Tab-separated table of C-alpha atoms in Angstrom:
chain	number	residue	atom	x	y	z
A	1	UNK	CA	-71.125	-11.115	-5.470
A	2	UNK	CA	-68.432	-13.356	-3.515
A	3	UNK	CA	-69.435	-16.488	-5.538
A	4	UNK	CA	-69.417	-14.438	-8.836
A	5	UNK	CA	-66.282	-13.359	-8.089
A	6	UNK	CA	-64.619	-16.754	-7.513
A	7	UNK	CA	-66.474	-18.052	-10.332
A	8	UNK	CA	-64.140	-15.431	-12.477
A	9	UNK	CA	-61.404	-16.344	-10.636
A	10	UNK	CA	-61.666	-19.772	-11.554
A	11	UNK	CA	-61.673	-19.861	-14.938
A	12	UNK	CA	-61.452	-23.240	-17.023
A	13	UNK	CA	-57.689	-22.682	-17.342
A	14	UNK	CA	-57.969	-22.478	-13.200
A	15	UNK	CA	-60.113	-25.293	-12.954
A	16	UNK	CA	-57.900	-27.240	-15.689
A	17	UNK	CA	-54.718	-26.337	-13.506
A	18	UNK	CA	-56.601	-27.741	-9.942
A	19	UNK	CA	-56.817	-31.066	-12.108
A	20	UNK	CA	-53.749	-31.133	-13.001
A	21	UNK	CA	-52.019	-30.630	-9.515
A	22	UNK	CA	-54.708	-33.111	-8.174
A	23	UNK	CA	-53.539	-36.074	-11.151
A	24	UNK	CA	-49.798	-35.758	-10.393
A	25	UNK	CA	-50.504	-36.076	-6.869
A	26	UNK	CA	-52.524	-39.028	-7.046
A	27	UNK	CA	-50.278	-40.813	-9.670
A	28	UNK	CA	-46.702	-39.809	-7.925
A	29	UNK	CA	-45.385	-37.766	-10.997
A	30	UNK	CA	-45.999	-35.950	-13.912
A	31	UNK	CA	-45.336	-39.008	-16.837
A	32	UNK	CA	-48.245	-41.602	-15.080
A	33	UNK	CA	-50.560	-38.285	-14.803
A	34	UNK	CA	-50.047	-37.670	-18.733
A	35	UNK	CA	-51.042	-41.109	-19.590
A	36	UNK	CA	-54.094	-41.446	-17.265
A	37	UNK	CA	-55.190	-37.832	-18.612
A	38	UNK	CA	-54.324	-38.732	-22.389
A	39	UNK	CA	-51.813	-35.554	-22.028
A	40	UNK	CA	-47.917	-34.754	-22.564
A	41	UNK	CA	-46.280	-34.194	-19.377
A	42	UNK	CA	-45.018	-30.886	-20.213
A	43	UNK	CA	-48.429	-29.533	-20.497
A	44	UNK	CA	-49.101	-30.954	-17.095
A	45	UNK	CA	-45.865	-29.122	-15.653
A	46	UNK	CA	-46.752	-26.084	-17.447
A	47	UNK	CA	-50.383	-25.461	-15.706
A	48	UNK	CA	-49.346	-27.016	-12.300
A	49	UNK	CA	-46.726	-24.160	-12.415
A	50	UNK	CA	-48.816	-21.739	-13.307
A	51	UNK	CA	-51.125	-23.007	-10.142
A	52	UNK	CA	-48.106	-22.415	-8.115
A	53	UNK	CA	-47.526	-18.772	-9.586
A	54	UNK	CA	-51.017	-17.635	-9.422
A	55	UNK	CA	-51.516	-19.240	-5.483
A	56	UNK	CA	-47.760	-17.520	-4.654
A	57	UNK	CA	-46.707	-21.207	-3.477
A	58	UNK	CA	-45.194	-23.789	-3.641
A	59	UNK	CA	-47.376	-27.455	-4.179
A	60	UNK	CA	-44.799	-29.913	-5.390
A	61	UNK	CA	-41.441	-30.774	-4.838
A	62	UNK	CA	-39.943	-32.217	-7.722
A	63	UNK	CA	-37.175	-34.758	-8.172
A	64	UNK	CA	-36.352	-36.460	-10.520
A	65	UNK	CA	-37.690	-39.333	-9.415
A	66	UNK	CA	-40.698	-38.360	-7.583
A	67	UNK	CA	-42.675	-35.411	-7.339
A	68	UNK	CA	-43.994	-34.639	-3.319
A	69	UNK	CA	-46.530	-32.316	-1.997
A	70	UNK	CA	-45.431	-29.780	0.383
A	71	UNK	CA	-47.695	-29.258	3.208
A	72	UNK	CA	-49.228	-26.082	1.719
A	73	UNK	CA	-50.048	-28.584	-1.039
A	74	UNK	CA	-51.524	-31.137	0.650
A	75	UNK	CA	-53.806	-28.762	2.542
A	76	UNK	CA	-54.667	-26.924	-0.815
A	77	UNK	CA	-55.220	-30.875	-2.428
A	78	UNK	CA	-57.834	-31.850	0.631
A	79	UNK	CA	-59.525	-28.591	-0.028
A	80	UNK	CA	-60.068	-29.114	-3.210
A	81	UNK	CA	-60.914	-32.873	-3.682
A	82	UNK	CA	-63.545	-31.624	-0.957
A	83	UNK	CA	-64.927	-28.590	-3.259
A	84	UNK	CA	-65.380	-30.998	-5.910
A	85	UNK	CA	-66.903	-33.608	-4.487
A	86	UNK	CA	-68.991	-30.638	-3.041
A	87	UNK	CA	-69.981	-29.171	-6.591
A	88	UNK	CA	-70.359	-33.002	-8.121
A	89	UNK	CA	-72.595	-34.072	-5.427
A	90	UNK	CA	-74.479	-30.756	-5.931
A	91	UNK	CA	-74.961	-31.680	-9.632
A	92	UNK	CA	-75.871	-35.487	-8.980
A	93	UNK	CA	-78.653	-34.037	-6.367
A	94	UNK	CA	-80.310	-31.180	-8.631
A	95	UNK	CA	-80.288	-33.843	-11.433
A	96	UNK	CA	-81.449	-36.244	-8.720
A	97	UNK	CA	-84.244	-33.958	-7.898
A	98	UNK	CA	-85.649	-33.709	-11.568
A	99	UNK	CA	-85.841	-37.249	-11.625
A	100	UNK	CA	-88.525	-40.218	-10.426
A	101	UNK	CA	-87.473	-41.622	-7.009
A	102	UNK	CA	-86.529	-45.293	-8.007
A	103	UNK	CA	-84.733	-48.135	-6.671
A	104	UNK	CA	-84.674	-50.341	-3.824
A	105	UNK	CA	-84.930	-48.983	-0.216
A	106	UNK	CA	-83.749	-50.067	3.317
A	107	UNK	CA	-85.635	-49.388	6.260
A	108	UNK	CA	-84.646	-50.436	9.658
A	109	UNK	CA	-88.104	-49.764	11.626
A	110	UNK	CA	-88.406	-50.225	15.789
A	111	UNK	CA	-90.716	-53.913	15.911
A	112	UNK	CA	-93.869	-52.221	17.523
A	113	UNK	CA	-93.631	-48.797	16.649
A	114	UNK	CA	-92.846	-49.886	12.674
A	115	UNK	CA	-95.585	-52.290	12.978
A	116	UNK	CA	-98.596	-49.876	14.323
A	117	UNK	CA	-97.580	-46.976	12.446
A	118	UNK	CA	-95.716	-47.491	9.786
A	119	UNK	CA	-96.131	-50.563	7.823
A	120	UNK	CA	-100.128	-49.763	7.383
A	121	UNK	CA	-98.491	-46.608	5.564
A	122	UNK	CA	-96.115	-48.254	3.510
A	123	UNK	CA	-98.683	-49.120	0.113
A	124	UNK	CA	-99.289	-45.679	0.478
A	125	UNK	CA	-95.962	-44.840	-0.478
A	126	UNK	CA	-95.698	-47.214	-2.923
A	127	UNK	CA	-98.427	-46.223	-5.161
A	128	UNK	CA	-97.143	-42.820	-4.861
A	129	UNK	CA	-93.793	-44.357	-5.907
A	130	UNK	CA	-93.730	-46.843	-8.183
A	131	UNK	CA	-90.327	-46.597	-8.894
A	132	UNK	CA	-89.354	-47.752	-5.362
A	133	UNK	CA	-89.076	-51.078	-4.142
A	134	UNK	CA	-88.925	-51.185	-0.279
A	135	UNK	CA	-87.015	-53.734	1.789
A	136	UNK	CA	-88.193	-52.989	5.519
A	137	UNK	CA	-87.224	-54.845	8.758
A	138	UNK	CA	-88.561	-54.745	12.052
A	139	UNK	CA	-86.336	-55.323	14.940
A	140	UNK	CA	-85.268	-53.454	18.176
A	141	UNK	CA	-82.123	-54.156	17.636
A	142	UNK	CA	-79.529	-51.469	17.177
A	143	UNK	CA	-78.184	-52.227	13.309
A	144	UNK	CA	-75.283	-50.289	11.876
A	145	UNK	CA	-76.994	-47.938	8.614
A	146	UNK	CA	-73.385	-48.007	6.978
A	147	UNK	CA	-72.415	-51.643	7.519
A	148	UNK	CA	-75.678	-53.498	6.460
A	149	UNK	CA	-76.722	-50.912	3.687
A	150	UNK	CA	-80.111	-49.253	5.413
A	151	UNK	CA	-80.961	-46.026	3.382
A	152	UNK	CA	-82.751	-44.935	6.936
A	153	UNK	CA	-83.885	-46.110	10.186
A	154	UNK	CA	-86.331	-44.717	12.815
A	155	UNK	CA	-84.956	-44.850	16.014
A	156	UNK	CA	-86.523	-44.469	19.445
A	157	UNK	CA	-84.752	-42.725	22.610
A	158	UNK	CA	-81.762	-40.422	22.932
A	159	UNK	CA	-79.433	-40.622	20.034
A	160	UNK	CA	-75.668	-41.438	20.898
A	161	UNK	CA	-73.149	-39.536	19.350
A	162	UNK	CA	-72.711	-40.354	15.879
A	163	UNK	CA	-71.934	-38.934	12.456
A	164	UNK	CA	-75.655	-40.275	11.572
A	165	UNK	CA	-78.145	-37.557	9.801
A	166	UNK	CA	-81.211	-36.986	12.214
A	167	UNK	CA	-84.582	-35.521	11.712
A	168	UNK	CA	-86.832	-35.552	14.907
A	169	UNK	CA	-90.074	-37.156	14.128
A	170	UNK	CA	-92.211	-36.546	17.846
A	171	UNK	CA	-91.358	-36.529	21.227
A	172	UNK	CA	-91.987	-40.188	23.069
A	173	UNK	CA	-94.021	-39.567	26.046
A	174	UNK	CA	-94.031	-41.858	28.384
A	175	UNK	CA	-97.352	-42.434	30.978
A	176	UNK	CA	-97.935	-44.984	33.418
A	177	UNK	CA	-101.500	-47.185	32.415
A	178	UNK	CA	-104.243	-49.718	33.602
A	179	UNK	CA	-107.566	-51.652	32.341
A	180	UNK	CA	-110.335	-50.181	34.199
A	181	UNK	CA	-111.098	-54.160	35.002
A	182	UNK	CA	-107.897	-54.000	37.019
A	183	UNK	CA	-108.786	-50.714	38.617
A	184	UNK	CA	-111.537	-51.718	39.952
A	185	UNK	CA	-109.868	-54.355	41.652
A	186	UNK	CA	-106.678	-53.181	42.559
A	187	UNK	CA	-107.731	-49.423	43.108
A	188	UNK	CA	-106.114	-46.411	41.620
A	189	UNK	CA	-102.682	-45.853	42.655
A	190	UNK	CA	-102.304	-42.151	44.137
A	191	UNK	CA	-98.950	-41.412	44.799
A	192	UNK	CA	-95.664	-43.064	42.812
A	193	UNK	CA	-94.676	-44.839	45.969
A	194	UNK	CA	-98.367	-46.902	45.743
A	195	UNK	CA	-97.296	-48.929	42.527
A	196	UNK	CA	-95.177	-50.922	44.715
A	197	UNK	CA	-98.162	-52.717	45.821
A	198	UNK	CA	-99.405	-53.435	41.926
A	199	UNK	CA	-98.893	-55.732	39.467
A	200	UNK	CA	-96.775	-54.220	36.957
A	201	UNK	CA	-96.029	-55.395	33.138
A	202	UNK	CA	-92.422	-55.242	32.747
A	203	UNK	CA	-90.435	-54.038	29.441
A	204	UNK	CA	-86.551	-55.755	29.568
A	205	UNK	CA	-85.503	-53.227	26.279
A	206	UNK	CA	-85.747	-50.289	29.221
A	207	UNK	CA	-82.374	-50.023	31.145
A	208	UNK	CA	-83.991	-50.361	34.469
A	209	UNK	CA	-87.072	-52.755	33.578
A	210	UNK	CA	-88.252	-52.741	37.488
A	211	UNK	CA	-87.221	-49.511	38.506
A	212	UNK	CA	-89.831	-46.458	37.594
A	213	UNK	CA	-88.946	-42.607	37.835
A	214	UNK	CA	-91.316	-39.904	38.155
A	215	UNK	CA	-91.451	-35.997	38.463
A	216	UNK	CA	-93.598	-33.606	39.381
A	217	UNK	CA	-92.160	-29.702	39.800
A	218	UNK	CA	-89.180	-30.243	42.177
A	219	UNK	CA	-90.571	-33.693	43.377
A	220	UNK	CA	-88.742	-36.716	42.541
A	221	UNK	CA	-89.927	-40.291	42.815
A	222	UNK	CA	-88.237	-44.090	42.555
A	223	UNK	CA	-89.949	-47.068	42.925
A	224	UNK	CA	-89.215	-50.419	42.676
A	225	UNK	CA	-91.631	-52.544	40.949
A	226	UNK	CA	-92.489	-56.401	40.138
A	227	UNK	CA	-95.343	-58.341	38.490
A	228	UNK	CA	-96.258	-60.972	36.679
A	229	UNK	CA	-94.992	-60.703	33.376
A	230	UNK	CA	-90.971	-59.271	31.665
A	231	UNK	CA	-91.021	-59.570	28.101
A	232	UNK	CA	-88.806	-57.844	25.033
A	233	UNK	CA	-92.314	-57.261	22.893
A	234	UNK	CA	-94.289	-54.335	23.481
A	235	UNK	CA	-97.363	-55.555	22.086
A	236	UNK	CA	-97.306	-58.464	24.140
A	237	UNK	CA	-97.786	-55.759	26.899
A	238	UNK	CA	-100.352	-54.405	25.885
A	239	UNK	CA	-102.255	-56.831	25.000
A	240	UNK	CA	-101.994	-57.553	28.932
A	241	UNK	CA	-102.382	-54.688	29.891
A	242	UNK	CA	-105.815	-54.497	27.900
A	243	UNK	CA	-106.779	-57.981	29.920
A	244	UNK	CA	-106.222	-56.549	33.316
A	245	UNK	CA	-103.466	-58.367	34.203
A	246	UNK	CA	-101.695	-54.915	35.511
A	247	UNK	CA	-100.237	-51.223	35.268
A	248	UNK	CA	-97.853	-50.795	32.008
A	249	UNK	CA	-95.058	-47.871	31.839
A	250	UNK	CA	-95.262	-47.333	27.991
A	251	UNK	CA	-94.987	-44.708	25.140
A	252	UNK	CA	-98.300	-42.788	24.345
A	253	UNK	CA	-97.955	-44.350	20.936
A	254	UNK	CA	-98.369	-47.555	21.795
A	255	UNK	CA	-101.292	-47.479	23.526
A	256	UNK	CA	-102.651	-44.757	22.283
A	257	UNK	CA	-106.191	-46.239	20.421
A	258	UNK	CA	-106.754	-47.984	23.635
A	259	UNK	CA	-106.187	-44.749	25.916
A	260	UNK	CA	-108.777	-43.092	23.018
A	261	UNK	CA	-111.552	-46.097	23.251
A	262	UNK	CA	-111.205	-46.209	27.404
A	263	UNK	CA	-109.583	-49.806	26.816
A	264	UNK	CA	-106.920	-48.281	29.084
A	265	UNK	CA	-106.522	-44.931	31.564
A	266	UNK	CA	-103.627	-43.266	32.793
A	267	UNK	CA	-102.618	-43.466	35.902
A	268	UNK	CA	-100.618	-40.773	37.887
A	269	UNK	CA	-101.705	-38.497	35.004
A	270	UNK	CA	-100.048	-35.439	37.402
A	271	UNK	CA	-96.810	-36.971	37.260
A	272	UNK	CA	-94.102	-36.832	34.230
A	273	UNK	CA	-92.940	-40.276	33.980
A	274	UNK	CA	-88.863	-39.787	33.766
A	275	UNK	CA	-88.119	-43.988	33.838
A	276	UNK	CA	-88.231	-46.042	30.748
A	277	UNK	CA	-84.349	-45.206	28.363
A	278	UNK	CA	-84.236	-48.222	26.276
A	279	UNK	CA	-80.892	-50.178	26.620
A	280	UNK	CA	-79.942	-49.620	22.623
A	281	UNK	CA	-80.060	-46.258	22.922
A	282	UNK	CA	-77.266	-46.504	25.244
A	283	UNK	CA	-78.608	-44.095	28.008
A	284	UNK	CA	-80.744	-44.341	31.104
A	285	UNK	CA	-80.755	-40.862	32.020
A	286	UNK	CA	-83.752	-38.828	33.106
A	287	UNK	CA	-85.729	-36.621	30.641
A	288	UNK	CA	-87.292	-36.134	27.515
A	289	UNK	CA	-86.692	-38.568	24.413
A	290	UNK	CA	-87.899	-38.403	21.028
A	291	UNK	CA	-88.124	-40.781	17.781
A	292	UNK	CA	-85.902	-39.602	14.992
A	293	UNK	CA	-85.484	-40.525	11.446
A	294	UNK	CA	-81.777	-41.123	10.898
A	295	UNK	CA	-79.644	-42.135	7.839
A	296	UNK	CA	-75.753	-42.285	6.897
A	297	UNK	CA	-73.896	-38.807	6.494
A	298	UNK	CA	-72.853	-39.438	3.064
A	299	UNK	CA	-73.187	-35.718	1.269
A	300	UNK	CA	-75.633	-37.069	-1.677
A	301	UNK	CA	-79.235	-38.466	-0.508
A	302	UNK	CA	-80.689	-40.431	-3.813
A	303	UNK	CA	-83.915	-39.316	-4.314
A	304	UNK	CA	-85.858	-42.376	-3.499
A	305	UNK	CA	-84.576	-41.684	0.599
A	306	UNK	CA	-85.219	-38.031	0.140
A	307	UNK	CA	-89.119	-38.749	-0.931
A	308	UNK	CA	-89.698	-41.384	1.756
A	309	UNK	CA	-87.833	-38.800	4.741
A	310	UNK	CA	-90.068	-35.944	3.711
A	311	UNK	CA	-93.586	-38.694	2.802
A	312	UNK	CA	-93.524	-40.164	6.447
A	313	UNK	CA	-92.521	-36.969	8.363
A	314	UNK	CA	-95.791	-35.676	6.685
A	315	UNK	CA	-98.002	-38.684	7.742
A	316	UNK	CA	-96.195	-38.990	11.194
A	317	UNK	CA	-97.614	-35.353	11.750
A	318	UNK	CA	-99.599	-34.931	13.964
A	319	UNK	CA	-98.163	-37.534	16.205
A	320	UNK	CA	-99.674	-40.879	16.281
């Protein structure tokens, strides 16, 4: 009933007096509002004062040389250029929503995560979509959406304050891992404080590469670890890891196939592994992290980043 009610309110006349206020204050007077609108000034005048009567204010102060909003108009004019673009990007999206997703889009993707799990999905979405061309790149570093034009980005870790979009994908469990080959010849740590005396496969993107966190109930652990090989690329890791050259801190979904085929075993499956923020995500605190789909705040989504968002939130479910 509210919304009924303002629709009566705002008749076309009210609408067509809103326009006019919002042209004189964006040309700086009546005369350069008339010509951009193709009207005569004194119609102008006429419905921005009959704004003014019907609101019981003042908008405009009016010289003869300029006109000036008062502040009751320039509150009133950010209102309403933000109703508008409200309603118009209402009517792009419903049109939007009618229509085939086409065009080209932008995907920033994490480099191991968008390689295992999303790229194999990516002619899937294609043939579902035609219309769309894709332009995906795989990189851990942390790109600005706005600046270089990504429609969306899947991002891993804690998100920093932003006035980015975000839909959580799946929580990123971390878990502490080992060949049985290297097992059998190390033997199987049994308390945190153990891995000190194991090889351990190093990941520089975490904020403290050589410096793993555990919990268990009230129990807290730190330990310092070294080993043979620091590297940037995940799959690097665990591709040693899988050759027994020593115990990998990781997300389940990276080595999840090999956890599944017995390639690899957890280790200190009792423990919550707490270590492991990655540098970009510009936090090294303790707890839980997740991967999110993000993209720019703008009010309209096109309908090609709408169809991808909702397509890999579906495939990406269950968890990988």
């Amino acid at each position: 009933m509210v919304l009924l009610q303002i629709m009566h309110e705002l008749s076309d006349q009210g609408l067509e007096e809103i326009a006019a206020f919002l042209a004189v204050l964006d040309s700086g007077g009546f005369a350069p509002a008339a010509r951009g609108m193709g009207r005569d000034a004194s119609v102008l005048s006429r419905r921005v004062s009959a704004l003014e009567r019907r609101l019981g204010v003042r908008l405009l102060e009016r010289t003869t040389r300029r006109v000036t909003p008062t502040e009751a108009g320039r509150r009133f004019a950010d209102r309403a250029r933000m109703a508008l673009t409200l309603l118009a990007d209402a009517e792009r999206e419903a049109a939007d929503a009618g229509a085939v997703p086409q065009g080209t889009l932008r995907l920033s993707l994490p480099e191991a995560f968008g390689r295992l799990w999303v790229a194999p999905l990516l002619f899937d979405f294609l043939t579902a979509f035609p219309g769309v061309r894709i332009e995906a790149f795989y990189s851990d570093r942390f790109v600005d959406l706005v600046g270089e034009g990504f429609d969306l980005a899947i991002r891993i870790g804690r998100l920093p304050d932003s006035s980015l979009v975000a839909r959580r994908l799946m929580v990123d469990r971390r878990l502490i891992c080992a060949a049985p080959s290297y097992l059998a010849q190390r033997g199987m740590p049994r308390e945190p404080a153990d891995l000190a005396g194991h090889d351990a496969l190093l990941f520089a993107l975490f904020a403290s590469p050589s410096e793993w966190r555990f919990a268990r109930g009230r129990e807290r652990a730190r330990v310092r670890v070294s080993g043979p090989l620091l590297t940037d690329n995940a799959e690097s890791l665990l591709h040693a890891a899988v050759a027994g050259k020593g115990l990998m801190m990781c997300s389940e979904w990276l080595a999840g196939r090999e956890l599944a085929d017995g390639r690899l075993v957890p280790v200190l499956p009792d423990w919550t592994v707490e270590g492991g923020a990655r540098v970009d995500m510009n936090s090294d605190a303790d707890g839980e992290t997740a991967i999110h789909l993000v993209r720019p705040s703008g009010r309209f989504i096109a309908g090609k980043t709408r169809a991808f968002a909702d397509w890999i939130t579906e495939r990406l479910s269950p968890p990988p």
